[in-house]
Amino acid sequence: METIHLKGISLPVSRLCAGGCPAGEYGWGNVDRSEIQGAILRAYELGVNFFDTADTYGLGRSEENMGETLAPYRDKVIIASKFGVRVENGKTFYDNSPAYIDTALHASLRHLKTDYIDLYQVHYLDGVTPTPSMMEALIRHKEAGKIRAIGLSNISKERVQEFLPYKEHISSFQNHYSLAHRDVEEDMQYIAEFLDVVPMTWGSLGQGILTGKYDASVHFEKNDRRSRTIYDNFYGEKLQKNLAIVEKMRPVAEKHGVSVASVAVRFILDHLENSVVITGMKTPRQAEGNAQALTFRLDSEDIALLEEVSR
């Protein structure tokens, strides 16, 4: 297993992170709870020790699935969660206030059935709470032992200067990045170097388009968020571009005897230095396909091919 070090965490962290959004059992089509928990367990069996979730995924259901499945291995795994997306009276909004951090953290600890969270991340900045107020609240929880490390998420290059005074306390950040979404590549490299943090990628499989199981006739039911055109990987010119990328990925996957999805993951691992790739999963088989990314390396010919089609 390829690993990396996160500031504040003693265990080596696997460079493949199991994403918990589908474990919220909401917004990803039909999701079977036993299959989800089986996928989490299978990822662990394959050497993945890093699991990422958020309080907003199924309004706590993802954290509950993670906590329940990983309880026997708690001291052997790194659990990351996020706060900042608040749902109240049917409305969703961002909240980074110290008071809400306290509420959200204790709710996450309860859902996860643990007394500490390894990596606690701000999901989105609310544009209201001063950065010092938010960071000082997180540092207090870190000093109290309720969290081991602090992470950022969906952070822009323009905002990183605000976090420079807290550089020693920040371990990672995660942004949207994949073969289907490379326009933030330089920004991610800049943020990683500026704050000396580990870059993590979400949407690493393009919400599934990079798994190779969809074609131009792709259609999603209403219970799947991808039925909305905001998920542009599956619509119009973007869909056609992504399908062209997948067609170039197929012979690479065949050459190495791995899944198409693992080629998408391997590209990020090889291309984005010292990164961690988050991949969602709904079944044990999907967990296995993702983990194949750690069994091979892309050669220069593969990389040149993928570079050209995804540039």
PDB file of C-alpha atoms in Angstrom:
ATOM      1  CA  MET A   1       0.000   0.000   0.000  1.00  0.00           C
ATOM      2  CA  GLU A   2       1.326   3.445  -0.921  1.00  0.00           C
ATOM      3  CA  THR A   3       1.154   5.756   2.075  1.00  0.00           C
ATOM      4  CA  ILE A   4       1.769   9.369   2.973  1.00  0.00           C
ATOM      5  CA  HIS A   5       2.201  11.347   6.191  1.00  0.00           C
ATOM      6  CA  LEU A   6      -0.412  13.816   7.428  1.00  0.00           C
ATOM      7  CA  LYS A   7       0.639  16.393  10.004  1.00  0.00           C
ATOM      8  CA  GLY A   8      -0.807  15.482  13.401  1.00  0.00           C
ATOM      9  CA  ILE A   9      -1.525  11.850  12.526  1.00  0.00           C
ATOM     10  CA  SER A  10       0.939   9.176  13.583  1.00  0.00           C
ATOM     11  CA  LEU A  11      -0.365   6.349  11.365  1.00  0.00           C
ATOM     12  CA  PRO A  12       0.852   6.262   7.745  1.00  0.00           C
ATOM     13  CA  VAL A  13      -2.144   7.193   5.571  1.00  0.00           C
ATOM     14  CA  SER A  14      -3.037   5.223   2.444  1.00  0.00           C
ATOM     15  CA  ARG A  15      -2.937   7.318  -0.720  1.00  0.00           C
ATOM     16  CA  LEU A  16      -6.298   5.825  -1.672  1.00  0.00           C
ATOM     17  CA  CYS A  17      -9.122   7.111   0.519  1.00  0.00           C
ATOM     18  CA  ALA A  18     -12.570   5.516   0.584  1.00  0.00           C
ATOM     19  CA  GLY A  19     -15.163   8.242   0.057  1.00  0.00           C
ATOM     20  CA  GLY A  20     -18.343   8.093   2.109  1.00  0.00           C
ATOM     21  CA  CYS A  21     -20.844  10.178   0.148  1.00  0.00           C
ATOM     22  CA  PRO A  22     -22.745   7.145  -1.220  1.00  0.00           C
ATOM     23  CA  ALA A  23     -22.710   5.721   2.330  1.00  0.00           C
ATOM     24  CA  GLY A  24     -25.185   8.468   3.185  1.00  0.00           C
ATOM     25  CA  GLU A  25     -27.715   6.354   1.243  1.00  0.00           C
ATOM     26  CA  TYR A  26     -29.071   9.446  -0.458  1.00  0.00           C
ATOM     27  CA  GLY A  27     -28.672  10.971  -3.905  1.00  0.00           C
ATOM     28  CA  TRP A  28     -26.785   8.152  -5.601  1.00  0.00           C
ATOM     29  CA  GLY A  29     -29.623   5.977  -6.839  1.00  0.00           C
ATOM     30  CA  ASN A  30     -30.474   2.717  -5.152  1.00  0.00           C
ATOM     31  CA  VAL A  31     -28.055   2.067  -2.301  1.00  0.00           C
ATOM     32  CA  ASP A  32     -28.071  -1.117  -0.245  1.00  0.00           C
ATOM     33  CA  ARG A  33     -26.844  -0.655   3.328  1.00  0.00           C
ATOM     34  CA  SER A  34     -25.261  -4.096   3.578  1.00  0.00           C
ATOM     35  CA  GLU A  35     -23.457  -3.510   0.262  1.00  0.00           C
ATOM     36  CA  ILE A  36     -22.180  -0.126   1.431  1.00  0.00           C
ATOM     37  CA  GLN A  37     -20.869  -1.551   4.685  1.00  0.00           C
ATOM     38  CA  GLY A  38     -19.395  -4.453   2.733  1.00  0.00           C
ATOM     39  CA  ALA A  39     -17.610  -1.980   0.464  1.00  0.00           C
ATOM     40  CA  ILE A  40     -16.115  -0.137   3.456  1.00  0.00           C
ATOM     41  CA  LEU A  41     -14.925  -3.408   4.945  1.00  0.00           C
ATOM     42  CA  ARG A  42     -13.534  -4.632   1.614  1.00  0.00           C
ATOM     43  CA  ALA A  43     -11.552  -1.420   1.175  1.00  0.00           C
ATOM     44  CA  TYR A  44     -10.034  -1.965   4.618  1.00  0.00           C
ATOM     45  CA  GLU A  45      -9.194  -5.594   3.793  1.00  0.00           C
ATOM     46  CA  LEU A  46      -7.377  -4.384   0.674  1.00  0.00           C
ATOM     47  CA  GLY A  47      -5.143  -2.068   2.701  1.00  0.00           C
ATOM     48  CA  VAL A  48      -7.079   1.211   2.612  1.00  0.00           C
ATOM     49  CA  ASN A  49      -6.919   2.785   6.073  1.00  0.00           C
ATOM     50  CA  PHE A  50      -8.234   6.260   5.192  1.00  0.00           C
ATOM     51  CA  PHE A  51     -11.992   6.914   5.135  1.00  0.00           C
ATOM     52  CA  ASP A  52     -13.601  10.263   4.317  1.00  0.00           C
ATOM     53  CA  THR A  53     -17.157  11.284   5.161  1.00  0.00           C
ATOM     54  CA  ALA A  54     -19.154  14.394   6.147  1.00  0.00           C
ATOM     55  CA  ASP A  55     -21.995  15.194   8.500  1.00  0.00           C
ATOM     56  CA  THR A  56     -24.180  16.291   5.575  1.00  0.00           C
ATOM     57  CA  TYR A  57     -23.936  12.949   3.708  1.00  0.00           C
ATOM     58  CA  GLY A  58     -27.359  11.499   4.457  1.00  0.00           C
ATOM     59  CA  LEU A  59     -27.544  13.879   7.427  1.00  0.00           C
ATOM     60  CA  GLY A  60     -25.352  11.640   9.544  1.00  0.00           C
ATOM     61  CA  ARG A  61     -26.152   8.288   7.944  1.00  0.00           C
ATOM     62  CA  SER A  62     -22.756   8.077   6.212  1.00  0.00           C
ATOM     63  CA  GLU A  63     -20.941   8.721   9.486  1.00  0.00           C
ATOM     64  CA  GLU A  64     -23.070   6.043  11.154  1.00  0.00           C
ATOM     65  CA  ASN A  65     -22.219   3.510   8.442  1.00  0.00           C
ATOM     66  CA  MET A  66     -18.524   4.365   8.687  1.00  0.00           C
ATOM     67  CA  GLY A  67     -18.492   4.264  12.486  1.00  0.00           C
ATOM     68  CA  GLU A  68     -20.380   0.997  12.736  1.00  0.00           C
ATOM     69  CA  THR A  69     -18.294  -0.817  10.112  1.00  0.00           C
ATOM     70  CA  LEU A  70     -14.912   0.464  11.260  1.00  0.00           C
ATOM     71  CA  ALA A  71     -15.484   0.158  15.021  1.00  0.00           C
ATOM     72  CA  PRO A  72     -13.454  -3.079  15.345  1.00  0.00           C
ATOM     73  CA  TYR A  73     -10.498  -1.400  13.605  1.00  0.00           C
ATOM     74  CA  ARG A  74     -10.743   2.091  15.094  1.00  0.00           C
ATOM     75  CA  ASP A  75      -7.102   2.318  16.182  1.00  0.00           C
ATOM     76  CA  LYS A  76      -5.929   1.098  12.764  1.00  0.00           C
ATOM     77  CA  VAL A  77      -7.851   3.533  10.547  1.00  0.00           C
ATOM     78  CA  ILE A  78      -7.917   7.276   9.871  1.00  0.00           C
ATOM     79  CA  ILE A  79     -11.435   8.694   9.778  1.00  0.00           C
ATOM     80  CA  ALA A  80     -11.968  12.120   8.220  1.00  0.00           C
ATOM     81  CA  SER A  81     -15.203  14.061   8.414  1.00  0.00           C
ATOM     82  CA  LYS A  82     -16.367  17.551   7.512  1.00  0.00           C
ATOM     83  CA  PHE A  83     -18.534  20.306   8.929  1.00  0.00           C
ATOM     84  CA  GLY A  84     -19.949  23.525   7.557  1.00  0.00           C
ATOM     85  CA  VAL A  85     -22.967  22.472   5.496  1.00  0.00           C
ATOM     86  CA  ARG A  86     -25.913  23.088   7.797  1.00  0.00           C
ATOM     87  CA  VAL A  87     -29.467  21.887   7.208  1.00  0.00           C
ATOM     88  CA  GLU A  88     -32.166  23.548   9.260  1.00  0.00           C
ATOM     89  CA  ASN A  89     -35.932  23.932   8.717  1.00  0.00           C
ATOM     90  CA  GLY A  90     -35.603  22.482   5.243  1.00  0.00           C
ATOM     91  CA  LYS A  91     -32.917  24.992   4.197  1.00  0.00           C
ATOM     92  CA  THR A  92     -29.273  24.252   3.448  1.00  0.00           C
ATOM     93  CA  PHE A  93     -26.589  26.855   4.083  1.00  0.00           C
ATOM     94  CA  TYR A  94     -22.945  27.163   5.131  1.00  0.00           C
ATOM     95  CA  ASP A  95     -21.955  27.847   8.729  1.00  0.00           C
ATOM     96  CA  ASN A  96     -18.379  27.996  10.065  1.00  0.00           C
ATOM     97  CA  SER A  97     -19.193  29.764  13.334  1.00  0.00           C
ATOM     98  CA  PRO A  98     -17.451  28.495  16.500  1.00  0.00           C
ATOM     99  CA  ALA A  99     -20.842  27.720  18.068  1.00  0.00           C
ATOM    100  CA  TYR A 100     -21.869  25.556  15.129  1.00  0.00           C
ATOM    101  CA  ILE A 101     -18.466  23.855  14.963  1.00  0.00           C
ATOM    102  CA  ASP A 102     -19.019  22.724  18.540  1.00  0.00           C
ATOM    103  CA  THR A 103     -22.509  21.423  17.734  1.00  0.00           C
ATOM    104  CA  ALA A 104     -21.450  19.729  14.498  1.00  0.00           C
ATOM    105  CA  LEU A 105     -18.347  18.116  15.986  1.00  0.00           C
ATOM    106  CA  HIS A 106     -20.199  16.541  18.881  1.00  0.00           C
ATOM    107  CA  ALA A 107     -22.912  15.269  16.528  1.00  0.00           C
ATOM    108  CA  SER A 108     -20.271  13.693  14.280  1.00  0.00           C
ATOM    109  CA  LEU A 109     -18.544  12.053  17.248  1.00  0.00           C
ATOM    110  CA  ARG A 110     -21.890  10.598  18.269  1.00  0.00           C
ATOM    111  CA  HIS A 111     -22.692   9.329  14.766  1.00  0.00           C
ATOM    112  CA  LEU A 112     -19.233   7.811  14.376  1.00  0.00           C
ATOM    113  CA  LYS A 113     -19.369   6.331  17.898  1.00  0.00           C
ATOM    114  CA  THR A 114     -15.852   7.537  18.632  1.00  0.00           C
ATOM    115  CA  ASP A 115     -14.244  10.015  20.992  1.00  0.00           C
ATOM    116  CA  TYR A 116     -11.991  11.618  18.385  1.00  0.00           C
ATOM    117  CA  ILE A 117     -11.924  12.373  14.656  1.00  0.00           C
ATOM    118  CA  ASP A 118      -8.557  11.992  12.979  1.00  0.00           C
ATOM    119  CA  LEU A 119      -9.025  14.694  10.340  1.00  0.00           C
ATOM    120  CA  TYR A 120     -11.744  17.332  10.733  1.00  0.00           C
ATOM    121  CA  GLN A 121     -12.288  19.471   7.643  1.00  0.00           C
ATOM    122  CA  VAL A 122     -14.229  22.607   6.846  1.00  0.00           C
ATOM    123  CA  HIS A 123     -16.495  21.536   3.985  1.00  0.00           C
ATOM    124  CA  TYR A 124     -17.108  24.999   2.513  1.00  0.00           C
ATOM    125  CA  LEU A 125     -16.229  28.497   3.718  1.00  0.00           C
ATOM    126  CA  ASP A 126     -19.371  30.423   4.640  1.00  0.00           C
ATOM    127  CA  GLY A 127     -18.072  33.846   3.578  1.00  0.00           C
ATOM    128  CA  VAL A 128     -19.153  35.307   6.917  1.00  0.00           C
ATOM    129  CA  THR A 129     -17.162  33.788   9.778  1.00  0.00           C
ATOM    130  CA  PRO A 130     -13.706  35.360  10.110  1.00  0.00           C
ATOM    131  CA  THR A 131     -10.995  32.811   9.372  1.00  0.00           C
ATOM    132  CA  PRO A 132      -9.249  33.420  12.747  1.00  0.00           C
ATOM    133  CA  SER A 133     -12.484  32.684  14.639  1.00  0.00           C
ATOM    134  CA  MET A 134     -13.014  29.424  12.784  1.00  0.00           C
ATOM    135  CA  MET A 135      -9.393  28.281  13.034  1.00  0.00           C
ATOM    136  CA  GLU A 136      -9.042  29.159  16.705  1.00  0.00           C
ATOM    137  CA  ALA A 137     -12.180  27.141  17.481  1.00  0.00           C
ATOM    138  CA  LEU A 138     -10.780  24.150  15.586  1.00  0.00           C
ATOM    139  CA  ILE A 139      -7.421  24.463  17.324  1.00  0.00           C
ATOM    140  CA  ARG A 140      -9.164  24.438  20.713  1.00  0.00           C
ATOM    141  CA  HIS A 141     -10.889  21.175  19.812  1.00  0.00           C
ATOM    142  CA  LYS A 142      -7.571  19.810  18.597  1.00  0.00           C
ATOM    143  CA  GLU A 143      -5.872  20.729  21.864  1.00  0.00           C
ATOM    144  CA  ALA A 144      -8.742  19.055  23.741  1.00  0.00           C
ATOM    145  CA  GLY A 145      -8.070  15.821  21.821  1.00  0.00           C
ATOM    146  CA  LYS A 146     -11.406  15.693  20.014  1.00  0.00           C
ATOM    147  CA  ILE A 147      -9.684  16.032  16.635  1.00  0.00           C
ATOM    148  CA  ARG A 148      -6.162  15.060  15.644  1.00  0.00           C
ATOM    149  CA  ALA A 149      -5.703  17.189  12.544  1.00  0.00           C
ATOM    150  CA  ILE A 150      -7.418  20.012  10.643  1.00  0.00           C
ATOM    151  CA  GLY A 151      -8.178  20.055   6.932  1.00  0.00           C
ATOM    152  CA  LEU A 152      -9.664  22.396   4.348  1.00  0.00           C
ATOM    153  CA  SER A 153     -12.015  21.573   1.486  1.00  0.00           C
ATOM    154  CA  ASN A 154     -13.137  23.408  -1.647  1.00  0.00           C
ATOM    155  CA  ILE A 155     -10.574  26.112  -0.998  1.00  0.00           C
ATOM    156  CA  SER A 156      -9.543  28.570  -3.717  1.00  0.00           C
ATOM    157  CA  LYS A 157      -6.067  29.859  -4.414  1.00  0.00           C
ATOM    158  CA  GLU A 158      -7.329  33.368  -3.605  1.00  0.00           C
ATOM    159  CA  ARG A 159      -8.194  32.423  -0.006  1.00  0.00           C
ATOM    160  CA  VAL A 160      -5.049  30.543   1.054  1.00  0.00           C
ATOM    161  CA  GLN A 161      -3.246  33.646   2.345  1.00  0.00           C
ATOM    162  CA  GLU A 162      -5.764  33.794   5.213  1.00  0.00           C
ATOM    163  CA  PHE A 163      -4.627  30.394   6.440  1.00  0.00           C
ATOM    164  CA  LEU A 164      -0.889  31.077   6.429  1.00  0.00           C
ATOM    165  CA  PRO A 165      -0.786  31.967  10.174  1.00  0.00           C
ATOM    166  CA  TYR A 166      -2.290  28.531  10.907  1.00  0.00           C
ATOM    167  CA  LYS A 167      -0.059  26.567   8.549  1.00  0.00           C
ATOM    168  CA  GLU A 168       1.358  24.332  11.292  1.00  0.00           C
ATOM    169  CA  HIS A 169      -2.158  23.211  12.254  1.00  0.00           C
ATOM    170  CA  ILE A 170      -3.440  22.401   8.739  1.00  0.00           C
ATOM    171  CA  SER A 171      -2.714  18.946   7.352  1.00  0.00           C
ATOM    172  CA  SER A 172      -4.580  18.707   4.060  1.00  0.00           C
ATOM    173  CA  PHE A 173      -7.101  20.158   1.647  1.00  0.00           C
ATOM    174  CA  GLN A 174      -9.425  18.474  -0.798  1.00  0.00           C
ATOM    175  CA  ASN A 175     -10.682  19.921  -4.084  1.00  0.00           C
ATOM    176  CA  HIS A 176     -12.478  18.694  -7.185  1.00  0.00           C
ATOM    177  CA  TYR A 177      -9.973  17.116  -9.568  1.00  0.00           C
ATOM    178  CA  SER A 178      -9.905  14.266 -12.094  1.00  0.00           C
ATOM    179  CA  LEU A 179      -9.048  13.415 -15.688  1.00  0.00           C
ATOM    180  CA  ALA A 180     -12.421  15.008 -16.478  1.00  0.00           C
ATOM    181  CA  HIS A 181     -11.742  18.127 -14.416  1.00  0.00           C
ATOM    182  CA  ARG A 182      -8.155  19.350 -14.657  1.00  0.00           C
ATOM    183  CA  ASP A 183      -8.674  23.115 -14.777  1.00  0.00           C
ATOM    184  CA  VAL A 184      -7.674  23.532 -11.102  1.00  0.00           C
ATOM    185  CA  GLU A 185      -4.476  21.515 -11.404  1.00  0.00           C
ATOM    186  CA  GLU A 186      -2.035  24.401 -11.065  1.00  0.00           C
ATOM    187  CA  ASP A 187      -4.036  25.930  -8.218  1.00  0.00           C
ATOM    188  CA  MET A 188      -3.935  22.654  -6.299  1.00  0.00           C
ATOM    189  CA  GLN A 189      -0.192  22.400  -6.693  1.00  0.00           C
ATOM    190  CA  TYR A 190       0.180  26.000  -5.522  1.00  0.00           C
ATOM    191  CA  ILE A 191      -2.014  25.508  -2.427  1.00  0.00           C
ATOM    192  CA  ALA A 192      -0.180  22.315  -1.484  1.00  0.00           C
ATOM    193  CA  GLU A 193       3.208  24.033  -1.628  1.00  0.00           C
ATOM    194  CA  PHE A 194       2.079  27.327  -0.064  1.00  0.00           C
ATOM    195  CA  LEU A 195       0.577  25.708   3.030  1.00  0.00           C
ATOM    196  CA  ASP A 196       2.802  22.595   3.024  1.00  0.00           C
ATOM    197  CA  VAL A 197      -0.262  20.336   3.061  1.00  0.00           C
ATOM    198  CA  VAL A 198      -1.351  17.119   1.363  1.00  0.00           C
ATOM    199  CA  PRO A 199      -3.668  17.637  -1.639  1.00  0.00           C
ATOM    200  CA  MET A 200      -6.692  15.340  -1.743  1.00  0.00           C
ATOM    201  CA  THR A 201      -9.024  14.950  -4.701  1.00  0.00           C
ATOM    202  CA  TRP A 202     -12.782  14.444  -4.666  1.00  0.00           C
ATOM    203  CA  GLY A 203     -14.787  13.679  -7.800  1.00  0.00           C
ATOM    204  CA  SER A 204     -11.748  11.610  -8.774  1.00  0.00           C
ATOM    205  CA  LEU A 205     -13.843   9.330 -11.000  1.00  0.00           C
ATOM    206  CA  GLY A 206     -15.859  12.188 -12.489  1.00  0.00           C
ATOM    207  CA  GLN A 207     -18.923  11.136 -10.423  1.00  0.00           C
ATOM    208  CA  GLY A 208     -18.637   7.763 -12.167  1.00  0.00           C
ATOM    209  CA  ILE A 209     -18.172   8.743 -15.803  1.00  0.00           C
ATOM    210  CA  LEU A 210     -14.518   7.621 -15.643  1.00  0.00           C
ATOM    211  CA  THR A 211     -15.403   4.092 -14.571  1.00  0.00           C
ATOM    212  CA  GLY A 212     -16.142   3.105 -18.160  1.00  0.00           C
ATOM    213  CA  LYS A 213     -19.647   1.807 -17.478  1.00  0.00           C
ATOM    214  CA  TYR A 214     -21.589   4.623 -19.192  1.00  0.00           C
ATOM    215  CA  ASP A 215     -22.123   5.571 -22.822  1.00  0.00           C
ATOM    216  CA  ALA A 216     -23.864   8.401 -24.687  1.00  0.00           C
ATOM    217  CA  SER A 217     -27.289   7.042 -23.706  1.00  0.00           C
ATOM    218  CA  VAL A 218     -26.605   7.453 -19.975  1.00  0.00           C
ATOM    219  CA  HIS A 219     -29.719   8.249 -17.932  1.00  0.00           C
ATOM    220  CA  PHE A 220     -30.310   8.617 -14.201  1.00  0.00           C
ATOM    221  CA  GLU A 221     -33.514   8.361 -12.191  1.00  0.00           C
ATOM    222  CA  LYS A 222     -34.764  11.185  -9.957  1.00  0.00           C
ATOM    223  CA  ASN A 223     -33.243   9.604  -6.845  1.00  0.00           C
ATOM    224  CA  ASP A 224     -29.778  10.119  -8.301  1.00  0.00           C
ATOM    225  CA  ARG A 225     -28.221  13.610  -8.093  1.00  0.00           C
ATOM    226  CA  ARG A 226     -26.613  13.033 -11.481  1.00  0.00           C
ATOM    227  CA  SER A 227     -30.064  13.409 -13.059  1.00  0.00           C
ATOM    228  CA  ARG A 228     -29.508  17.164 -12.595  1.00  0.00           C
ATOM    229  CA  THR A 229     -27.587  18.973 -15.323  1.00  0.00           C
ATOM    230  CA  ILE A 230     -25.377  20.651 -12.727  1.00  0.00           C
ATOM    231  CA  TYR A 231     -23.494  17.348 -12.873  1.00  0.00           C
ATOM    232  CA  ASP A 232     -22.223  18.335 -16.282  1.00  0.00           C
ATOM    233  CA  ASN A 233     -19.916  15.331 -16.716  1.00  0.00           C
ATOM    234  CA  PHE A 234     -22.967  13.509 -18.063  1.00  0.00           C
ATOM    235  CA  TYR A 235     -24.379  16.144 -20.402  1.00  0.00           C
ATOM    236  CA  GLY A 236     -23.673  17.814 -23.740  1.00  0.00           C
ATOM    237  CA  GLU A 237     -20.162  18.480 -24.977  1.00  0.00           C
ATOM    238  CA  LYS A 238     -18.666  17.612 -21.582  1.00  0.00           C
ATOM    239  CA  LEU A 239     -20.138  14.108 -21.818  1.00  0.00           C
ATOM    240  CA  GLN A 240     -18.694  13.634 -25.304  1.00  0.00           C
ATOM    241  CA  LYS A 241     -15.286  14.830 -24.123  1.00  0.00           C
ATOM    242  CA  ASN A 242     -15.393  12.447 -21.151  1.00  0.00           C
ATOM    243  CA  LEU A 243     -16.394   9.488 -23.300  1.00  0.00           C
ATOM    244  CA  ALA A 244     -13.411  10.239 -25.544  1.00  0.00           C
ATOM    245  CA  ILE A 245     -11.181  10.149 -22.451  1.00  0.00           C
ATOM    246  CA  VAL A 246     -12.675   6.808 -21.417  1.00  0.00           C
ATOM    247  CA  GLU A 247     -12.032   5.319 -24.857  1.00  0.00           C
ATOM    248  CA  LYS A 248      -8.333   6.164 -24.459  1.00  0.00           C
ATOM    249  CA  MET A 249      -8.362   4.696 -20.945  1.00  0.00           C
ATOM    250  CA  ARG A 250      -9.722   1.309 -22.013  1.00  0.00           C
ATOM    251  CA  PRO A 251      -6.594   0.018 -23.820  1.00  0.00           C
ATOM    252  CA  VAL A 252      -4.443   1.282 -20.936  1.00  0.00           C
ATOM    253  CA  ALA A 253      -6.588  -0.697 -18.500  1.00  0.00           C
ATOM    254  CA  GLU A 254      -6.411  -3.789 -20.711  1.00  0.00           C
ATOM    255  CA  LYS A 255      -2.638  -3.506 -21.032  1.00  0.00           C
ATOM    256  CA  HIS A 256      -2.191  -3.523 -17.264  1.00  0.00           C
ATOM    257  CA  GLY A 257      -5.030  -5.956 -16.546  1.00  0.00           C
ATOM    258  CA  VAL A 258      -6.899  -3.515 -14.314  1.00  0.00           C
ATOM    259  CA  SER A 259     -10.228  -1.684 -14.190  1.00  0.00           C
ATOM    260  CA  VAL A 260     -10.869   1.513 -16.141  1.00  0.00           C
ATOM    261  CA  ALA A 261     -11.616   3.266 -12.837  1.00  0.00           C
ATOM    262  CA  SER A 262      -8.183   2.360 -11.498  1.00  0.00           C
ATOM    263  CA  VAL A 263      -6.539   4.070 -14.485  1.00  0.00           C
ATOM    264  CA  ALA A 264      -8.317   7.318 -13.539  1.00  0.00           C
ATOM    265  CA  VAL A 265      -7.064   6.962  -9.962  1.00  0.00           C
ATOM    266  CA  ARG A 266      -3.531   6.017 -10.994  1.00  0.00           C
ATOM    267  CA  PHE A 267      -3.259   9.075 -13.241  1.00  0.00           C
ATOM    268  CA  ILE A 268      -3.867  11.355 -10.256  1.00  0.00           C
ATOM    269  CA  LEU A 269      -1.500   9.427  -7.993  1.00  0.00           C
ATOM    270  CA  ASP A 270       1.270   9.662 -10.589  1.00  0.00           C
ATOM    271  CA  HIS A 271       0.482  13.179 -11.773  1.00  0.00           C
ATOM    272  CA  LEU A 272      -0.369  15.105  -8.587  1.00  0.00           C
ATOM    273  CA  GLU A 273       2.637  14.815  -6.324  1.00  0.00           C
ATOM    274  CA  ASN A 274       2.126  13.448  -2.781  1.00  0.00           C
ATOM    275  CA  SER A 275      -1.647  13.364  -3.238  1.00  0.00           C
ATOM    276  CA  VAL A 276      -4.451  11.282  -1.781  1.00  0.00           C
ATOM    277  CA  VAL A 277      -7.274  10.206  -4.097  1.00  0.00           C
ATOM    278  CA  ILE A 278     -10.802   9.898  -2.690  1.00  0.00           C
ATOM    279  CA  THR A 279     -13.074   7.462  -4.531  1.00  0.00           C
ATOM    280  CA  GLY A 280     -16.694   6.739  -3.729  1.00  0.00           C
ATOM    281  CA  MET A 281     -18.034   3.191  -3.773  1.00  0.00           C
ATOM    282  CA  LYS A 282     -21.377   1.460  -3.383  1.00  0.00           C
ATOM    283  CA  THR A 283     -20.331  -2.199  -3.536  1.00  0.00           C
ATOM    284  CA  PRO A 284     -17.371  -4.390  -2.547  1.00  0.00           C
ATOM    285  CA  ARG A 285     -16.654  -4.935  -6.235  1.00  0.00           C
ATOM    286  CA  GLN A 286     -16.282  -1.197  -6.772  1.00  0.00           C
ATOM    287  CA  ALA A 287     -13.913  -1.034  -3.802  1.00  0.00           C
ATOM    288  CA  GLU A 288     -11.824  -3.763  -5.438  1.00  0.00           C
ATOM    289  CA  GLY A 289     -11.771  -1.967  -8.778  1.00  0.00           C
ATOM    290  CA  ASN A 290     -10.607   1.269  -7.174  1.00  0.00           C
ATOM    291  CA  ALA A 291      -7.885  -0.493  -5.176  1.00  0.00           C
ATOM    292  CA  GLN A 292      -6.373  -1.946  -8.357  1.00  0.00           C
ATOM    293  CA  ALA A 293      -4.867   1.514  -8.851  1.00  0.00           C
ATOM    294  CA  LEU A 294      -2.264   0.551  -6.263  1.00  0.00           C
ATOM    295  CA  THR A 295      -1.093  -2.527  -8.168  1.00  0.00           C
ATOM    296  CA  PHE A 296       0.530  -0.855 -11.180  1.00  0.00           C
ATOM    297  CA  ARG A 297       2.143   2.295 -12.554  1.00  0.00           C
ATOM    298  CA  LEU A 298       1.441   4.165 -15.757  1.00  0.00           C
ATOM    299  CA  ASP A 299       4.346   4.266 -18.186  1.00  0.00           C
ATOM    300  CA  SER A 300       5.382   7.323 -20.176  1.00  0.00           C
ATOM    301  CA  GLU A 301       3.307   6.240 -23.175  1.00  0.00           C
ATOM    302  CA  ASP A 302       0.175   5.890 -21.015  1.00  0.00           C
ATOM    303  CA  ILE A 303       0.682   9.274 -19.406  1.00  0.00           C
ATOM    304  CA  ALA A 304       1.260  11.011 -22.751  1.00  0.00           C
ATOM    305  CA  LEU A 305      -1.943   9.459 -24.138  1.00  0.00           C
ATOM    306  CA  LEU A 306      -4.048  10.511 -21.131  1.00  0.00           C
ATOM    307  CA  GLU A 307      -2.448  13.953 -21.004  1.00  0.00           C
ATOM    308  CA  GLU A 308      -3.343  14.658 -24.615  1.00  0.00           C
ATOM    309  CA  VAL A 309      -6.967  13.555 -24.435  1.00  0.00           C
ATOM    310  CA  SER A 310      -7.737  15.237 -21.091  1.00  0.00           C
ATOM    311  CA  ARG A 311      -5.762  18.457 -21.477  1.00  0.00           C
TER     312      ARG A 311
END
